[in-house]
Short mmCIF file of C-alpha atoms and ligand atoms in Angstrom, two decimals:
data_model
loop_
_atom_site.label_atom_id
_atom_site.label_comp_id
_atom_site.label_asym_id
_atom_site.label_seq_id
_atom_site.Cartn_x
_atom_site.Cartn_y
_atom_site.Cartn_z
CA UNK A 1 7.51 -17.06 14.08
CA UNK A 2 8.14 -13.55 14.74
CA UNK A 3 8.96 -11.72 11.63
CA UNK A 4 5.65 -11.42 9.69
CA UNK A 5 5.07 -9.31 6.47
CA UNK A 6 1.72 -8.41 5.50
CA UNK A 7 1.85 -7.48 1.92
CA UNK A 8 -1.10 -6.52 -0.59
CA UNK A 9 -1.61 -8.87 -3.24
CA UNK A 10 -3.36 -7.06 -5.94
CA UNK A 11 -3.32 -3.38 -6.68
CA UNK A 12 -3.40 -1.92 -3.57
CA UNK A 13 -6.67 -1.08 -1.45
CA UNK A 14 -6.86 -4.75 -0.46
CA UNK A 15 -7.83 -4.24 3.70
CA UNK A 16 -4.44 -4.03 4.75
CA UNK A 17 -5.43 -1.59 7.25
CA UNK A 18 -7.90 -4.02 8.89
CA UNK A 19 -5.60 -6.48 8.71
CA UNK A 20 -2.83 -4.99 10.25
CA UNK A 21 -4.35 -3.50 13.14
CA UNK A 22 -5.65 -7.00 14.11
CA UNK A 23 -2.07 -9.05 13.98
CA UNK A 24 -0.86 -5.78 15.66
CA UNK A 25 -2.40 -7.66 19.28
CA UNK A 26 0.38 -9.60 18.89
CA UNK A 27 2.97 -7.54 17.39
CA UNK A 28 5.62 -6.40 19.59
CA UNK A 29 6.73 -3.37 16.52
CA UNK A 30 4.97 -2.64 13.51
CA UNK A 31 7.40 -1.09 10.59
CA UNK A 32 5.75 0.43 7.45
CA UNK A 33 8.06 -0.26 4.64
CA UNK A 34 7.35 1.78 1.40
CA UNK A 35 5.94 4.69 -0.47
CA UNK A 36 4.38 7.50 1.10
CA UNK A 37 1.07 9.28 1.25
CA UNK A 38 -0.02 8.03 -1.70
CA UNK A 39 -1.69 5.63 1.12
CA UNK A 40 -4.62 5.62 2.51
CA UNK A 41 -5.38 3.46 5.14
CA UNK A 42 -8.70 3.51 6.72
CA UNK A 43 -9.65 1.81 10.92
CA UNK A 44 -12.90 1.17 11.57
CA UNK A 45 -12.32 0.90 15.61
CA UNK A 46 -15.42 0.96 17.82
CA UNK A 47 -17.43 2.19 14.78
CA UNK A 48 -15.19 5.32 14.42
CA UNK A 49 -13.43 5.75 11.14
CA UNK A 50 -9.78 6.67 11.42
CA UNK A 51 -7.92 7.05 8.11
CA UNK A 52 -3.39 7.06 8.41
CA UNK A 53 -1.29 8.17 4.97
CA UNK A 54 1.94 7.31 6.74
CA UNK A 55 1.61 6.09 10.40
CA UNK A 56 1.12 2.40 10.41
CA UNK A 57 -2.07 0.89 10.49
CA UNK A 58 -0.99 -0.75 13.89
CA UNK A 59 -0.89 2.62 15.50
CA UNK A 60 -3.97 2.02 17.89
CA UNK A 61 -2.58 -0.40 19.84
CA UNK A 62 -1.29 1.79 22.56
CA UNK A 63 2.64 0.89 23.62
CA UNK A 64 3.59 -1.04 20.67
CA UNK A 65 6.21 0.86 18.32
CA UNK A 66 5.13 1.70 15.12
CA UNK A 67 8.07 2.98 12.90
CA UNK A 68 8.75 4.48 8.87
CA UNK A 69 11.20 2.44 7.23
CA UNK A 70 14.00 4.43 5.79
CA UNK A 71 12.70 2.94 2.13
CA UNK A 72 9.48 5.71 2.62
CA UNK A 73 9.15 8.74 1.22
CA UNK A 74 7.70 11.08 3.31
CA UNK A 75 5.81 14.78 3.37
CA UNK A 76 6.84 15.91 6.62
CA UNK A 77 3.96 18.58 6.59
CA UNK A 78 1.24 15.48 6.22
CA UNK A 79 3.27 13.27 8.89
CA UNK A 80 3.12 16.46 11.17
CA UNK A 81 -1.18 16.91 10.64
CA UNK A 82 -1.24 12.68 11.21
CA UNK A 83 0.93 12.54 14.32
CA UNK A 84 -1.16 16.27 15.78
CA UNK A 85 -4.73 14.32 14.63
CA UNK A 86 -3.47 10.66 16.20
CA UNK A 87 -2.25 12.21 19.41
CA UNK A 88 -5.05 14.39 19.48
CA UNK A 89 -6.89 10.73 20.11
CA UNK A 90 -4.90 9.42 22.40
CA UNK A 91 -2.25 7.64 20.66
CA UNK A 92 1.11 7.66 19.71
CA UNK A 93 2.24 8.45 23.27
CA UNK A 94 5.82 8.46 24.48
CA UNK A 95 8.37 6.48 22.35
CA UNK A 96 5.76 5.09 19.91
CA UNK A 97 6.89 6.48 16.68
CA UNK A 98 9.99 6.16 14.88
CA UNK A 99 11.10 7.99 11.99
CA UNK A 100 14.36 6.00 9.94
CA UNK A 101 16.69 9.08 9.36
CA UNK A 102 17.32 8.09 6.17
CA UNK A 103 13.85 8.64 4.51
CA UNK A 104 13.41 10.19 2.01
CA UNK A 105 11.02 13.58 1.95
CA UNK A 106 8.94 14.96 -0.24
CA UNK A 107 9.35 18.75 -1.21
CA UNK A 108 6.73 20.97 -2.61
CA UNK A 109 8.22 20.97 -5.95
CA UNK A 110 8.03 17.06 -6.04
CA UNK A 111 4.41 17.84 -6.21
CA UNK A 112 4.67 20.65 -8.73
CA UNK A 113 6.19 18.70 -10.83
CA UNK A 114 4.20 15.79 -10.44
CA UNK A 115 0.76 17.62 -10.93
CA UNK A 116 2.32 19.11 -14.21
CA UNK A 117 2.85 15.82 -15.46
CA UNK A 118 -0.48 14.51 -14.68
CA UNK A 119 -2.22 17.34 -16.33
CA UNK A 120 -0.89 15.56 -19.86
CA UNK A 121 -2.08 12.87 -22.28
CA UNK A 122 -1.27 9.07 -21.14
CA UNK A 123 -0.47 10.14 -17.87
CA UNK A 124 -0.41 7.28 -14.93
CA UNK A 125 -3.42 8.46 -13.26
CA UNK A 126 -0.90 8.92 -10.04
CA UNK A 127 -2.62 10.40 -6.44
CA UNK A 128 -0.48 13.34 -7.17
CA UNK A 129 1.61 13.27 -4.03
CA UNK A 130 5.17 13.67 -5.35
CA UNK A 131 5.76 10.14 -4.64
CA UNK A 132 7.57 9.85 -8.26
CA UNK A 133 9.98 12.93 -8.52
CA UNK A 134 10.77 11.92 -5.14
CA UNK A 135 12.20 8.52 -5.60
CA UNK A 136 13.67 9.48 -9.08
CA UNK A 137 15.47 12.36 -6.60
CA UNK A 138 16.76 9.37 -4.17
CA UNK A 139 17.85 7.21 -6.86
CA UNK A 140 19.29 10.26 -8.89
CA UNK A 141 21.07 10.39 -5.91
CA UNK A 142 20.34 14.23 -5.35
CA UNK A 143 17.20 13.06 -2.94
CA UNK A 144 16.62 15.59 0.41
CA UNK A 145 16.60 13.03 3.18
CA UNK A 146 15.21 13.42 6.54
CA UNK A 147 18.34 13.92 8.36
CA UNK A 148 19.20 16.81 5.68
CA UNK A 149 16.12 18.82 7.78
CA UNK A 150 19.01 19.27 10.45
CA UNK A 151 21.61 20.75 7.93
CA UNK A 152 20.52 24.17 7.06
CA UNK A 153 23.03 25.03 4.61
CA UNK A 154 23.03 20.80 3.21
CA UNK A 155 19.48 21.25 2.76
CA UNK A 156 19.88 24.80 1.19
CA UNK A 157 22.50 23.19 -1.34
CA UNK A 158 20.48 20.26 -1.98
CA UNK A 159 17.30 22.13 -2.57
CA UNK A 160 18.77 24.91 -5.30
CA UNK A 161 20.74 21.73 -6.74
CA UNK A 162 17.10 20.31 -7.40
CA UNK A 163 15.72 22.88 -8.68
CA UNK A 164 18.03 23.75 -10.89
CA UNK A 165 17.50 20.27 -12.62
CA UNK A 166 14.34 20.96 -12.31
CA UNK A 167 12.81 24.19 -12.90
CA UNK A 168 13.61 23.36 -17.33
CA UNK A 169 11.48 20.45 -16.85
CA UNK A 170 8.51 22.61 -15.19
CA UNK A 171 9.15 25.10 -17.86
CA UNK A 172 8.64 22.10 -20.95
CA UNK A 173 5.69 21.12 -19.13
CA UNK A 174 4.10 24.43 -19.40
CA UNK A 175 4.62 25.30 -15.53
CA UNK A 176 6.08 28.39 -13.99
CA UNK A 177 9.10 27.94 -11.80
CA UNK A 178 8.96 28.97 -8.10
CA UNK A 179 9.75 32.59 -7.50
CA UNK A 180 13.05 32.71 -4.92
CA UNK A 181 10.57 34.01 -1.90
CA UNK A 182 8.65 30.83 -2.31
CA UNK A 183 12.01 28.74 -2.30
CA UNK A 184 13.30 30.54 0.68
CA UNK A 185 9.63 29.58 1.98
CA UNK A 186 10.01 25.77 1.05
CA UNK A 187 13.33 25.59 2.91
CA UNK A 188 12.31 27.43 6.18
CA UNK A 189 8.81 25.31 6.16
CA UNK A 190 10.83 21.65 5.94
CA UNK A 191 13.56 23.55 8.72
CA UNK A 192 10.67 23.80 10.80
CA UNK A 193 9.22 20.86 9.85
CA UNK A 194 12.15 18.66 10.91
CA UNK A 195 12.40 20.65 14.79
CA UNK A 196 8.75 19.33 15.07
CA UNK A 197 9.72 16.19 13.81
CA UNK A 198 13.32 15.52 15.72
CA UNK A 199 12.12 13.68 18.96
CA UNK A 200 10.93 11.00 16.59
CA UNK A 201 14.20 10.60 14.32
CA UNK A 202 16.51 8.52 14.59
CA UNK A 203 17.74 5.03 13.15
CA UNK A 204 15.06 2.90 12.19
CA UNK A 205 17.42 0.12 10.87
CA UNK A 206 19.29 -0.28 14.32
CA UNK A 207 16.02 -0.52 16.54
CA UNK A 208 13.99 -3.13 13.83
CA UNK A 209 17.02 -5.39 13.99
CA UNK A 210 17.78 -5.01 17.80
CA UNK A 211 14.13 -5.92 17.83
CA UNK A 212 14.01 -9.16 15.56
CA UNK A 213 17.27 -10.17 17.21
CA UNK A 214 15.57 -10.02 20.77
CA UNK A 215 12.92 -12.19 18.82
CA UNK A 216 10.00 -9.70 19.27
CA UNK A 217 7.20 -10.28 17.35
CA UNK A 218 7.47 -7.68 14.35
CA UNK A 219 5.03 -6.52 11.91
CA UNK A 220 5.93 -5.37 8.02
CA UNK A 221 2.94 -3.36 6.63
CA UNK A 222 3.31 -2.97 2.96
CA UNK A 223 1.75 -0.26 1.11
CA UNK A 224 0.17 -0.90 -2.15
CA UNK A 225 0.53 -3.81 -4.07
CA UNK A 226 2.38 -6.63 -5.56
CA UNK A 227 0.92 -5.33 -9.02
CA UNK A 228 1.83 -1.73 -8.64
CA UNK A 229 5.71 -2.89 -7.92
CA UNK A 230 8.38 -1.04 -10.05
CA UNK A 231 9.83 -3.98 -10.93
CA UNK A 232 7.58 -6.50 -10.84
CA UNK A 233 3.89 -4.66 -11.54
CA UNK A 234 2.17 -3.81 -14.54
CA UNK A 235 4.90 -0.99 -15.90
CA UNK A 236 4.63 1.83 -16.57
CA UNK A 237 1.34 1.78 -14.42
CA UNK A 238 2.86 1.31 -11.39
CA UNK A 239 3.99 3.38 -8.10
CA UNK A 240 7.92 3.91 -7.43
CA UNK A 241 8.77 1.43 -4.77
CA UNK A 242 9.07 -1.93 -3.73
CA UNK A 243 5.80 -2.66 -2.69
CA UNK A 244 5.93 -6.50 -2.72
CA UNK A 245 7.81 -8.28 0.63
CA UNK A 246 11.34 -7.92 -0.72
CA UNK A 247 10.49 -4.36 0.01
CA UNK A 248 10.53 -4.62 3.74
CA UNK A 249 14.15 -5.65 3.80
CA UNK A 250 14.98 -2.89 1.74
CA UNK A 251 13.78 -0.58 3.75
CA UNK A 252 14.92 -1.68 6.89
CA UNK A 253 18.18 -3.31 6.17
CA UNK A 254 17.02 -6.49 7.54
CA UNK A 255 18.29 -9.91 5.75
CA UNK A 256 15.75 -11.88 3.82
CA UNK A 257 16.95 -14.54 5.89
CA UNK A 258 14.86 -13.08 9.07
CA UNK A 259 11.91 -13.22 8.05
CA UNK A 260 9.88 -16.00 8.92
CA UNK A 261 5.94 -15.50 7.11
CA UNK A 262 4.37 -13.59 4.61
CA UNK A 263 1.05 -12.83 4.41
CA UNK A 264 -0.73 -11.05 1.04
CA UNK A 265 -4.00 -9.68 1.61
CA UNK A 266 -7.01 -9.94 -1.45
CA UNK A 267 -10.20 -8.55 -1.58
CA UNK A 268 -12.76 -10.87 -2.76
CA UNK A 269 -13.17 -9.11 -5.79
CA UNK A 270 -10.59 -6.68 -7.61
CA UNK A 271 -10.20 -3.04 -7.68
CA UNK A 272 -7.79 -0.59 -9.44
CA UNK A 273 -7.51 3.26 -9.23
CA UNK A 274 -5.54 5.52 -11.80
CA UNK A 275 -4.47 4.31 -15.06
CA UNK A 276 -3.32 1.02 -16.54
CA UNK A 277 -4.56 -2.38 -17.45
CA UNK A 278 -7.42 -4.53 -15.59
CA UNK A 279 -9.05 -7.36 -17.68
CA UNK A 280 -11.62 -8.43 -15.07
CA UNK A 281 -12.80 -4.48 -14.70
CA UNK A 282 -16.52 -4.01 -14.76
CA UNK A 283 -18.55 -1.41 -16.44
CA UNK A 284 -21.92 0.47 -16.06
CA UNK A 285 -24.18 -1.05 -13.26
CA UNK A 286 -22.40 -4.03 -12.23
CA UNK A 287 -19.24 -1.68 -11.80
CA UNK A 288 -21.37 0.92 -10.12
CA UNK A 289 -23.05 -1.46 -7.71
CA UNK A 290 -20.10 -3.33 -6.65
CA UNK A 291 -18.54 0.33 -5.58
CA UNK A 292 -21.39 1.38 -3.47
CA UNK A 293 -21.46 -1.95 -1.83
CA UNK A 294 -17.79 -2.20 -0.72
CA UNK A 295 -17.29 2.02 -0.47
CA UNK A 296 -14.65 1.66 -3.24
CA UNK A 297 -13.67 5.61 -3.04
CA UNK A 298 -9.96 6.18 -2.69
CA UNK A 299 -8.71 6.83 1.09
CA UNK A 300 -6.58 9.38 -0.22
CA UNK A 301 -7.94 10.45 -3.31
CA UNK A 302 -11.78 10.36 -3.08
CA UNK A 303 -11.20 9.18 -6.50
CA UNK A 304 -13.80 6.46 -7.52
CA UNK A 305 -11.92 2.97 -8.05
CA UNK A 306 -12.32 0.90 -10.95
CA UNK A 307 -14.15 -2.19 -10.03
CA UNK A 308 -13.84 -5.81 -11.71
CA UNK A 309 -13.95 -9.63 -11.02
CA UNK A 310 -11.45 -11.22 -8.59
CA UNK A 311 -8.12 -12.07 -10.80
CA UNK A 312 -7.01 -15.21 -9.64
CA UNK A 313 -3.84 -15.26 -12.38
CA UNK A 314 -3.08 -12.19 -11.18
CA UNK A 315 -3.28 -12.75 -7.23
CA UNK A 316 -1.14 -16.16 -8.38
CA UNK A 317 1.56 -13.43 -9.45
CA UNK A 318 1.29 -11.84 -6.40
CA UNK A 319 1.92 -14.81 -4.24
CA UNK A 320 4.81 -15.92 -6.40
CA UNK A 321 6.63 -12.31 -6.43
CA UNK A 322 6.28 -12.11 -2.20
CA UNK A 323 6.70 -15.45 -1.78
CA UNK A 324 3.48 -15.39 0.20
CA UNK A 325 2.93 -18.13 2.71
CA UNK A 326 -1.29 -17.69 3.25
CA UNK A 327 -3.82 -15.09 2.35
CA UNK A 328 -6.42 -12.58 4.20
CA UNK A 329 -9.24 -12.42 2.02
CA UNK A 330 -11.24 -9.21 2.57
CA UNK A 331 -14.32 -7.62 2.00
CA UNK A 332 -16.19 -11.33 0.80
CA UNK A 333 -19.38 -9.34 2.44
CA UNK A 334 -19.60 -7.29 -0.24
CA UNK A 335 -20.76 -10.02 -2.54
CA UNK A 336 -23.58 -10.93 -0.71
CA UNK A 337 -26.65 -10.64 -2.34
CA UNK A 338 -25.42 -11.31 -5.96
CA UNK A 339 -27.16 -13.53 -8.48
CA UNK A 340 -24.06 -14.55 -9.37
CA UNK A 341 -20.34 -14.21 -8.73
CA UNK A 342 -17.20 -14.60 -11.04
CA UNK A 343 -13.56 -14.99 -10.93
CA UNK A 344 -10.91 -15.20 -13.75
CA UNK A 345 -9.22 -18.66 -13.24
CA UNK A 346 -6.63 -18.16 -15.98
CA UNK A 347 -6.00 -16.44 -19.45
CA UNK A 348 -5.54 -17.43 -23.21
CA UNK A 349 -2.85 -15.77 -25.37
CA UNK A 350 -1.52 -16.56 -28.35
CA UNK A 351 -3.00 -19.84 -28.08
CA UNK A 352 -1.94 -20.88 -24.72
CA UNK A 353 -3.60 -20.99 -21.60
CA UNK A 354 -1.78 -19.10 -18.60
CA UNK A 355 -2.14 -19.10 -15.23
CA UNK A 356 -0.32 -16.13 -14.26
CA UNK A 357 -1.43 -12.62 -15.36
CA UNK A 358 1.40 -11.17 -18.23
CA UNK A 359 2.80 -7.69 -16.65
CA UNK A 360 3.58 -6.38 -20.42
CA UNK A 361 0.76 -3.67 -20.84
CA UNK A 362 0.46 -5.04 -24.67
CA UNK A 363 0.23 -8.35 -23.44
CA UNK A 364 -2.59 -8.29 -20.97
CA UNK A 365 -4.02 -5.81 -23.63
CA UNK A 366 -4.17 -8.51 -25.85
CA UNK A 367 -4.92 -11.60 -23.12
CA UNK A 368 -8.00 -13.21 -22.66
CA UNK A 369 -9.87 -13.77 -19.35
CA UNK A 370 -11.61 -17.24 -18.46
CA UNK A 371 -13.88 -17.04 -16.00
CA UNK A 372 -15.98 -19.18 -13.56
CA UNK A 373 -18.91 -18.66 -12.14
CA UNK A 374 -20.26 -19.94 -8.50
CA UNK A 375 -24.08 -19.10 -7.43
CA UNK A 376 -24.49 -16.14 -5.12
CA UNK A 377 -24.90 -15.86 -1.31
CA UNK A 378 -26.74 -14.38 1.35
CA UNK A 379 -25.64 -11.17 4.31
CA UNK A 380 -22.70 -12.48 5.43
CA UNK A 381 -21.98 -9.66 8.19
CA UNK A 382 -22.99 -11.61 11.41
CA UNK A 383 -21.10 -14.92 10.60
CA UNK A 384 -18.01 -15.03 12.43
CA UNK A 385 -16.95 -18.82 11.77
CA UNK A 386 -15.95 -21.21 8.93
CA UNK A 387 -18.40 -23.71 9.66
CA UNK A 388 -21.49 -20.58 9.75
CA UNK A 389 -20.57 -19.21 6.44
CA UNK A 390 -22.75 -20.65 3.37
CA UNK A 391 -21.79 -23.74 1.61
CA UNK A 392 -22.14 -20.66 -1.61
CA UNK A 393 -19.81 -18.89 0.27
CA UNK A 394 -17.19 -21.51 0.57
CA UNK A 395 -17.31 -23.04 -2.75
CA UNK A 396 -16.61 -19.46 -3.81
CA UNK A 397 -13.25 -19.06 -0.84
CA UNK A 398 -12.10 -22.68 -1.35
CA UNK A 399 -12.09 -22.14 -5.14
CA UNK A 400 -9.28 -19.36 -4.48
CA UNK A 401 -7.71 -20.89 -2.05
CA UNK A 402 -6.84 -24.17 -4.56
CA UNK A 403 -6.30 -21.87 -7.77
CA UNK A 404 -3.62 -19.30 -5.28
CA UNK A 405 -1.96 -22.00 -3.95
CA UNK A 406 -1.86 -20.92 -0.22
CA UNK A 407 -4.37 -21.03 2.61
CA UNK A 408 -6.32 -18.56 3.87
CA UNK A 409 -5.53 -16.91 7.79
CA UNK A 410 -8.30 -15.11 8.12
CA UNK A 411 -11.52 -14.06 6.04
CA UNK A 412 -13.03 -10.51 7.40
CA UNK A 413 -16.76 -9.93 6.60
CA UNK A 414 -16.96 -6.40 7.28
CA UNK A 415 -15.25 -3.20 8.63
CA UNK A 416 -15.21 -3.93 12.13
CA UNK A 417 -11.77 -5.59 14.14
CA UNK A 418 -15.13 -7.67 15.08
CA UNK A 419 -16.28 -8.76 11.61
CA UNK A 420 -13.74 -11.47 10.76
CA UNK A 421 -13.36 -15.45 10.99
CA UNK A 422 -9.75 -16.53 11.89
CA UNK A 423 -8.50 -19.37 10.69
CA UNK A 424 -5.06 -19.46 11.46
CA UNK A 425 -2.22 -17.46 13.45
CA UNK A 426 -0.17 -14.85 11.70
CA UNK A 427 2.78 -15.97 14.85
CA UNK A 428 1.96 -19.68 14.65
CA UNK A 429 4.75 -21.73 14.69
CA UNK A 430 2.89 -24.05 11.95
CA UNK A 431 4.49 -22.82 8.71
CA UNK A 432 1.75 -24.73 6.23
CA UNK A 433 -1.98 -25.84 7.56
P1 IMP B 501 1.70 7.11 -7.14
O1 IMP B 501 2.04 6.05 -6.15
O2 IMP B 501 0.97 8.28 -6.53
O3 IMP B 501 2.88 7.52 -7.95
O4 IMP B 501 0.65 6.48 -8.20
C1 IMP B 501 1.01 5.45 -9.10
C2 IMP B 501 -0.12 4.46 -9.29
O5 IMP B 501 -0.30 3.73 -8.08
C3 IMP B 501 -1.48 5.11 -9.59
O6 IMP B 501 -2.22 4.24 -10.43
C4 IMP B 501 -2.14 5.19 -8.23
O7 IMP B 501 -3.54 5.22 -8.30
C5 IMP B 501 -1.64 3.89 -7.62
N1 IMP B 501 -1.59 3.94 -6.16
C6 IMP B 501 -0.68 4.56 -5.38
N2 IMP B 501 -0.95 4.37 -4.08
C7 IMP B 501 -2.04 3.60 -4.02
C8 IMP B 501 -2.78 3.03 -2.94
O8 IMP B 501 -2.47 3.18 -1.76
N3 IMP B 501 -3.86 2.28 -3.31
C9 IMP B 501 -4.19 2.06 -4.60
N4 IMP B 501 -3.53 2.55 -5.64
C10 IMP B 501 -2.45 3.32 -5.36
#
């Protein structure tokens, strides 16, 4: 095994942070696939918090690559403050970040644009980081790529091409276009953007495949998850990439044939921030009291996430669409001290029972949730293997691990790279326990 994808399996803020930085022991590379800042990845390492946007989670594991996937879309001005505050640290040293050349970046006016949007009825609730108008540039085919920050008068072009597609749709939304001083501003900012940037371009695609090819252990980290996929999520409430594990050969140009595991990471309980459909949310107390317990604030937004019973239809959809081979289950700590704990096991509509969550808005809308109940449990934070955890405890994990399908690798009980029981290797040559 040496191609392993870890992939989020609900709607993104599942632990893939944690999760990530603890494979990345034995990860030769570690490639982040998709989206952009709208990530927020937080490492609790030696009780210090560290939080990345872009940089993959596996960035504190001195020497081991960690490279942006050419699928990203990336604000060179945040990668810039990330690589300064990392470094700043002590990481990301000498030939330990790779930029794919073929990125896409995010302008100022992708934000503009975005923020305008936002400010209207129905909007998507997005974080706001141009992530959209970015890859509706790249697949408008008028996108600003990262090797366009070392064409001055490509990038000039590009940008006024933009713009002038643009500045009627800023106007309609009420917004005033850029004056030409703060154009002439944009360019000259992403110019120098891209000089800091150059010693870390170059082609991403080449150096992951030269890497699986040498068989290297490497390391996918997707961003997101499976239910916020464009294709495959709960549209229109979704972000504007592939987040599930097709994703990763998107970005990189490798074949699906070269992968070799997959690995979709739940919390033990569901969460959703922005706009769109979640059956199992909670509301008043219960909600509030399951967001102070697992610090369910957005990474990137500060925005407080909407907080609900695991969705065990729904993580079923998310193992089917990444063809998942095991889970991480994260965060189970935070249920301790509950009377009682639910899941949805499956869903009624129209007279049938489902066990797959619908992706039509007006469908789940109109869906009903079944749920089970198991007895609560105890602090959980000190237990560190199978056989120490509650029998409560397990009735609760092995009840998710039947109704998803796939086994469980690990189960983390808290923050810390410390706080988790292993149960299986991400690199193990054993395919199925
Ligand atoms: P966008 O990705 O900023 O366009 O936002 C689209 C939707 O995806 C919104 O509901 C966001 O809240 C959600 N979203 C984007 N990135 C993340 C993330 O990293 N975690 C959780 N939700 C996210």
């Amino acid at each position: 095994m040496s191609v392993v994808i870890v992939v989020g399996a609900q709607w993104g803020d599942e632990g893939k942070g944690k999760v990530v930085d603890l494979y990345t022991e034995a990860a030769d590379t570690v490639v982040r696939y998709g989206g952009g800042a709208n990530a927020g990845h937080t490492l609790v390492i030696g009780g210090q918090k560290i939080v990345t946007h872009l940089v993959p989670s596996g960035v504190c594991h001195p020497g081991k690559p960690c490279v942006l996937g050419d699928g990203m879309v990336i604000d060179p001005h945040t990668l810039i403050e990330e690589i300064e505050t990392l470094q700043a640290r002590g990481l990301l040293g000498h030939g330990e970040l790779l930029i794919g050349q073929d990125a896409h970046v995010i302008l100022p006016y992708h934000r503009r644009i975005e923020v305008l949007r936002e400010e209207r009825k129905g909007a998507i609730g997005t974080t706001r980081r141009g992530i959209g108008p970015a890859y509706e540039a790249k697949v408008g085919r008028r996108g600003v790529r990262i090797r366009d920050l070392y064409r001055r008068e490509r990038l000039r072009e590009l940008v006024h091409a933009n713009l002038d597609e643009l500045v009627p749709v800023m106007r309609h939304y009420g917004g005033d276009p850029p004056t030409d001083a703060e154009v002439d501003r944009w360019i000259s900012d992403a110019l120098a953007a891209g000089e800091r940037l150059r010693p870390y371009v170059g082609d991403a695609g080449r150096f992951v495949a030269a890497k699986v090819a040498s068989g290297a252990h490497v390391l996918f980290e997707g961003a997101q998850g499976s239910l916020l996929d464009i294709d495959h999520g709960t549209y229109p409430f979704v972000t504007s990439s592939s987040t599930i594990a097709a994703g990763a050969c998107q970005s990189t140009g490798i074949g699906p044939s070269k992968v070799d595991r997959v690995i979709g990471i739940t919390k033990a309980y569901a969460t959703r921030v922005g706009g769109g459909p979640f059956p199992t949310e909670l509301h008043g107390e219960a909600a509030d009291a399951l967001r102070t317990a697992g610090g369910e604030f957005g990474a990137t937004t500060g925005r407080p996430r909407r907080c609900g019973w695991l969705d065990l239809p729904a993580l079923r959809l998310g193992v089917r669409l990444s063809g998942m081979d095991g889970l991480a289950l994260t965060k189970l700590d935070v249920l301790a001290n509950m009377a009682e704990v639910a899941a949805c096991v499956a869903y009624k509509l129209d007279g049938k029972e489902l066990d797959e969550l619908p992706t039509d808005v007006d469908d789940i809308a109109r869906a009903e949730p079944v749920y089970a109940r198991f007895p609560g449990w105890g602090p959980l934070r000190n237990v560190r293997t199978w056989d120490d955890l509650p029998p409560a405890t397990k009735r609760y994990v092995e009840a998710i691990e039947k109704l998803a399908g796939v086994p469980f690798y690990l189960v983390s009980v808290g923050p810390d790279r410390t706080e988790t029981i292993t149960l299986r290797d991400p690199f193990g040559e054993q395919r199925r326990a």
